[in-house]
Amino acid sequence: MRGIAIFLSFLLLSVIPALAAAPPHVFDTPMALLEYAYAPYATGNFQDDNQVLYSNALNAMFTAAEANVSDDEVGPVDFDVFVNGQDYQLSDLKIGEAAPEGEGVTVPVTFKNFDEPQSLVFHLVKESGGWKINDIESKTPDQTWRLTDLLKPGADGGPDNSGGATDDTN
């Protein structure tokens, strides 16, 4: 009996740090999801885990859009949707209050990217016990787009295929 208790204690001690280090895959609140999404822009510690942020429907749209892109093409979304541009230098990040929308919520996010004001609206749904991004739209004047429109077959995000997002950092 004592051997089993020692084994279980050892097992528990080895599992807890692994669980603590794992990125959250269930976001209990819209704020938790968006804080997780924007944290790497402050820390520089980017994970290749956007799939955990997106709803099943949005992930399916990304998969379908990428399947129609040849190896020498960038794809329908050639900019970072979270910063509305190619590069980033974020300041004044503000995540607004969630407002009900159909089966989900919308959350406004504003910030400055290279001192240029940006305004995004995240459309979130509850899925698999947590919040997920179902769509993103830019409300920034002269840079309006909706992610699901960019991912539709045959979609052209504009003359530069960036959905109107511009990169004035060059």
CSV table of C-alpha atoms in Angstrom, one decimal:
chain,number,residue,atom,x,y,z
A,1,MET,CA,0.0,0.0,0.0
A,2,ARG,CA,2.8,2.4,0.9
A,3,GLY,CA,4.4,1.7,-2.5
A,4,ILE,CA,1.3,2.6,-4.3
A,5,ALA,CA,1.0,5.9,-2.4
A,6,ILE,CA,4.6,6.8,-3.2
A,7,PHE,CA,4.0,5.9,-6.9
A,8,LEU,CA,0.9,8.0,-7.0
A,9,SER,CA,2.6,10.9,-5.3
A,10,PHE,CA,5.5,10.7,-7.8
A,11,LEU,CA,3.1,10.5,-10.7
A,12,LEU,CA,1.1,13.5,-9.4
A,13,LEU,CA,4.3,15.6,-8.9
A,14,SER,CA,5.4,14.8,-12.5
A,15,VAL,CA,2.0,15.6,-14.1
A,16,ILE,CA,1.3,18.9,-12.4
A,17,PRO,CA,4.2,20.9,-13.9
A,18,ALA,CA,3.3,19.5,-17.4
A,19,LEU,CA,-0.3,20.6,-17.0
A,20,ALA,CA,0.7,24.0,-15.8
A,21,ALA,CA,3.1,24.5,-18.7
A,22,ALA,CA,0.5,23.5,-21.3
A,23,PRO,CA,-1.3,26.3,-23.1
A,24,PRO,CA,-5.0,26.6,-22.1
A,25,HIS,CA,-7.2,25.1,-24.7
A,26,VAL,CA,-10.5,26.0,-22.9
A,27,PHE,CA,-11.0,29.7,-22.4
A,28,ASP,CA,-13.7,30.3,-19.7
A,29,THR,CA,-14.3,33.9,-20.7
A,30,PRO,CA,-14.0,36.0,-23.9
A,31,MET,CA,-11.4,38.1,-22.1
A,32,ALA,CA,-9.2,35.1,-21.3
A,33,LEU,CA,-9.2,34.1,-24.9
A,34,LEU,CA,-8.2,37.5,-26.2
A,35,GLU,CA,-5.6,38.1,-23.5
A,36,TYR,CA,-4.1,34.8,-24.5
A,37,ALA,CA,-4.2,35.8,-28.2
A,38,TYR,CA,-2.5,39.1,-27.6
A,39,ALA,CA,0.1,38.1,-25.0
A,40,PRO,CA,2.7,37.1,-27.5
A,41,TYR,CA,2.8,40.6,-29.0
A,42,ALA,CA,4.1,41.8,-25.7
A,43,THR,CA,6.4,38.9,-24.8
A,44,GLY,CA,7.6,37.8,-28.3
A,45,ASN,CA,6.8,34.2,-27.2
A,46,PHE,CA,4.7,33.1,-30.1
A,47,GLN,CA,3.2,29.6,-30.2
A,48,ASP,CA,2.0,27.9,-33.3
A,49,ASP,CA,-1.4,27.3,-31.8
A,50,ASN,CA,-3.9,29.6,-33.5
A,51,GLN,CA,-6.1,26.5,-34.0
A,52,VAL,CA,-6.9,26.5,-30.3
A,53,LEU,CA,-8.2,30.1,-30.7
A,54,TYR,CA,-10.5,29.4,-33.6
A,55,SER,CA,-13.9,27.7,-33.8
A,56,ASN,CA,-14.2,24.4,-35.7
A,57,ALA,CA,-15.9,26.3,-38.5
A,58,LEU,CA,-13.1,28.9,-38.8
A,59,ASN,CA,-10.4,26.2,-38.6
A,60,ALA,CA,-12.3,24.4,-41.5
A,61,MET,CA,-12.3,27.5,-43.5
A,62,PHE,CA,-8.5,28.0,-43.0
A,63,THR,CA,-7.9,24.4,-44.0
A,64,ALA,CA,-10.0,24.6,-47.2
A,65,ALA,CA,-8.4,28.0,-48.2
A,66,GLU,CA,-4.9,26.6,-47.7
A,67,ALA,CA,-5.7,23.5,-49.7
A,68,ASN,CA,-6.4,25.7,-52.7
A,69,VAL,CA,-3.1,27.5,-52.5
A,70,SER,CA,0.0,26.2,-54.4
A,71,ASP,CA,3.3,26.0,-52.7
A,72,ASP,CA,4.6,29.2,-54.2
A,73,GLU,CA,1.6,31.3,-53.0
A,74,VAL,CA,1.0,33.0,-49.7
A,75,GLY,CA,-2.7,32.3,-49.4
A,76,PRO,CA,-5.8,34.4,-49.0
A,77,VAL,CA,-4.7,36.0,-45.7
A,78,ASP,CA,-1.2,37.4,-46.1
A,79,PHE,CA,-1.2,39.6,-43.0
A,80,ASP,CA,-1.6,39.1,-39.3
A,81,VAL,CA,-5.3,39.5,-38.5
A,82,PHE,CA,-4.6,40.2,-34.8
A,83,VAL,CA,-2.6,43.4,-35.6
A,84,ASN,CA,-4.2,44.3,-39.0
A,85,GLY,CA,-0.8,44.4,-40.8
A,86,GLN,CA,2.4,42.6,-41.7
A,87,ASP,CA,4.5,43.9,-38.8
A,88,TYR,CA,3.6,45.1,-35.3
A,89,GLN,CA,4.6,47.5,-32.6
A,90,LEU,CA,1.5,47.6,-30.4
A,91,SER,CA,0.5,50.1,-27.8
A,92,ASP,CA,-2.7,51.1,-26.0
A,93,LEU,CA,-4.3,47.7,-26.3
A,94,LYS,CA,-7.9,47.8,-25.0
A,95,ILE,CA,-10.1,44.7,-25.0
A,96,GLY,CA,-13.7,45.9,-24.6
A,97,GLU,CA,-16.7,44.3,-23.0
A,98,ALA,CA,-18.4,41.3,-24.6
A,99,ALA,CA,-21.9,42.1,-26.1
A,100,PRO,CA,-24.4,39.3,-26.9
A,101,GLU,CA,-24.7,38.4,-30.6
A,102,GLY,CA,-26.8,35.5,-31.7
A,103,GLU,CA,-25.4,32.4,-30.1
A,104,GLY,CA,-22.2,34.2,-29.1
A,105,VAL,CA,-20.7,37.6,-28.3
A,106,THR,CA,-18.8,40.3,-30.0
A,107,VAL,CA,-15.8,42.0,-28.4
A,108,PRO,CA,-14.2,45.2,-29.6
A,109,VAL,CA,-10.4,45.5,-29.5
A,110,THR,CA,-8.6,48.7,-30.1
A,111,PHE,CA,-4.9,49.4,-30.2
A,112,LYS,CA,-2.2,51.4,-32.0
A,113,ASN,CA,0.1,49.6,-34.4
A,114,PHE,CA,3.1,51.8,-35.1
A,115,ASP,CA,1.0,54.6,-33.7
A,116,GLU,CA,-1.8,54.0,-36.2
A,117,PRO,CA,-5.2,53.5,-34.5
A,118,GLN,CA,-6.7,50.1,-35.2
A,119,SER,CA,-10.2,48.8,-34.4
A,120,LEU,CA,-11.2,45.1,-34.6
A,121,VAL,CA,-14.3,43.3,-33.6
A,122,PHE,CA,-14.0,39.6,-32.6
A,123,HIS,CA,-17.1,37.4,-33.0
A,124,LEU,CA,-16.8,34.6,-30.4
A,125,VAL,CA,-18.8,31.4,-29.9
A,126,LYS,CA,-18.9,28.9,-27.1
A,127,GLU,CA,-17.6,25.6,-28.3
A,128,SER,CA,-16.3,22.5,-26.6
A,129,GLY,CA,-16.8,24.1,-23.2
A,130,GLY,CA,-14.9,27.4,-23.9
A,131,TRP,CA,-14.8,30.5,-26.1
A,132,LYS,CA,-13.5,30.4,-29.6
A,133,ILE,CA,-13.0,33.0,-32.4
A,134,ASN,CA,-15.6,32.5,-35.1
A,135,ASP,CA,-14.8,35.6,-37.1
A,136,ILE,CA,-12.8,38.8,-37.0
A,137,GLU,CA,-13.5,42.0,-38.7
A,138,SER,CA,-11.6,45.2,-39.1
A,139,LYS,CA,-13.5,48.5,-38.5
A,140,THR,CA,-10.4,50.6,-39.1
A,141,PRO,CA,-11.2,53.2,-41.8
A,142,ASP,CA,-9.6,52.3,-45.2
A,143,GLN,CA,-8.7,48.9,-43.9
A,144,THR,CA,-12.1,47.1,-43.5
A,145,TRP,CA,-12.3,43.4,-44.0
A,146,ARG,CA,-13.9,40.3,-42.5
A,147,LEU,CA,-11.9,37.2,-42.0
A,148,THR,CA,-14.6,34.7,-43.1
A,149,ASP,CA,-15.0,36.7,-46.4
A,150,LEU,CA,-11.2,36.5,-47.0
A,151,LEU,CA,-11.3,32.8,-46.5
A,152,LYS,CA,-14.2,32.1,-48.9
A,153,PRO,CA,-13.3,30.3,-52.1
A,154,GLY,CA,-12.3,32.7,-54.8
A,155,ALA,CA,-12.1,35.6,-52.3
A,156,ASP,CA,-9.8,38.4,-53.2
A,157,GLY,CA,-9.0,40.6,-50.2
A,158,GLY,CA,-8.3,43.6,-52.4
A,159,PRO,CA,-5.7,44.6,-54.9
A,160,ASP,CA,-2.9,43.5,-52.6
A,161,ASN,CA,-4.8,40.5,-51.3
A,162,SER,CA,-4.4,41.7,-47.8
A,163,GLY,CA,-8.1,42.5,-47.2
A,164,GLY,CA,-7.3,46.2,-47.1
A,165,ALA,CA,-4.7,45.8,-44.4
A,166,THR,CA,-1.7,47.9,-45.1
A,167,ASP,CA,1.8,47.9,-43.9
A,168,ASP,CA,3.2,51.4,-43.9
A,169,THR,CA,6.4,50.4,-42.0
A,170,ASN,CA,8.6,50.2,-45.1
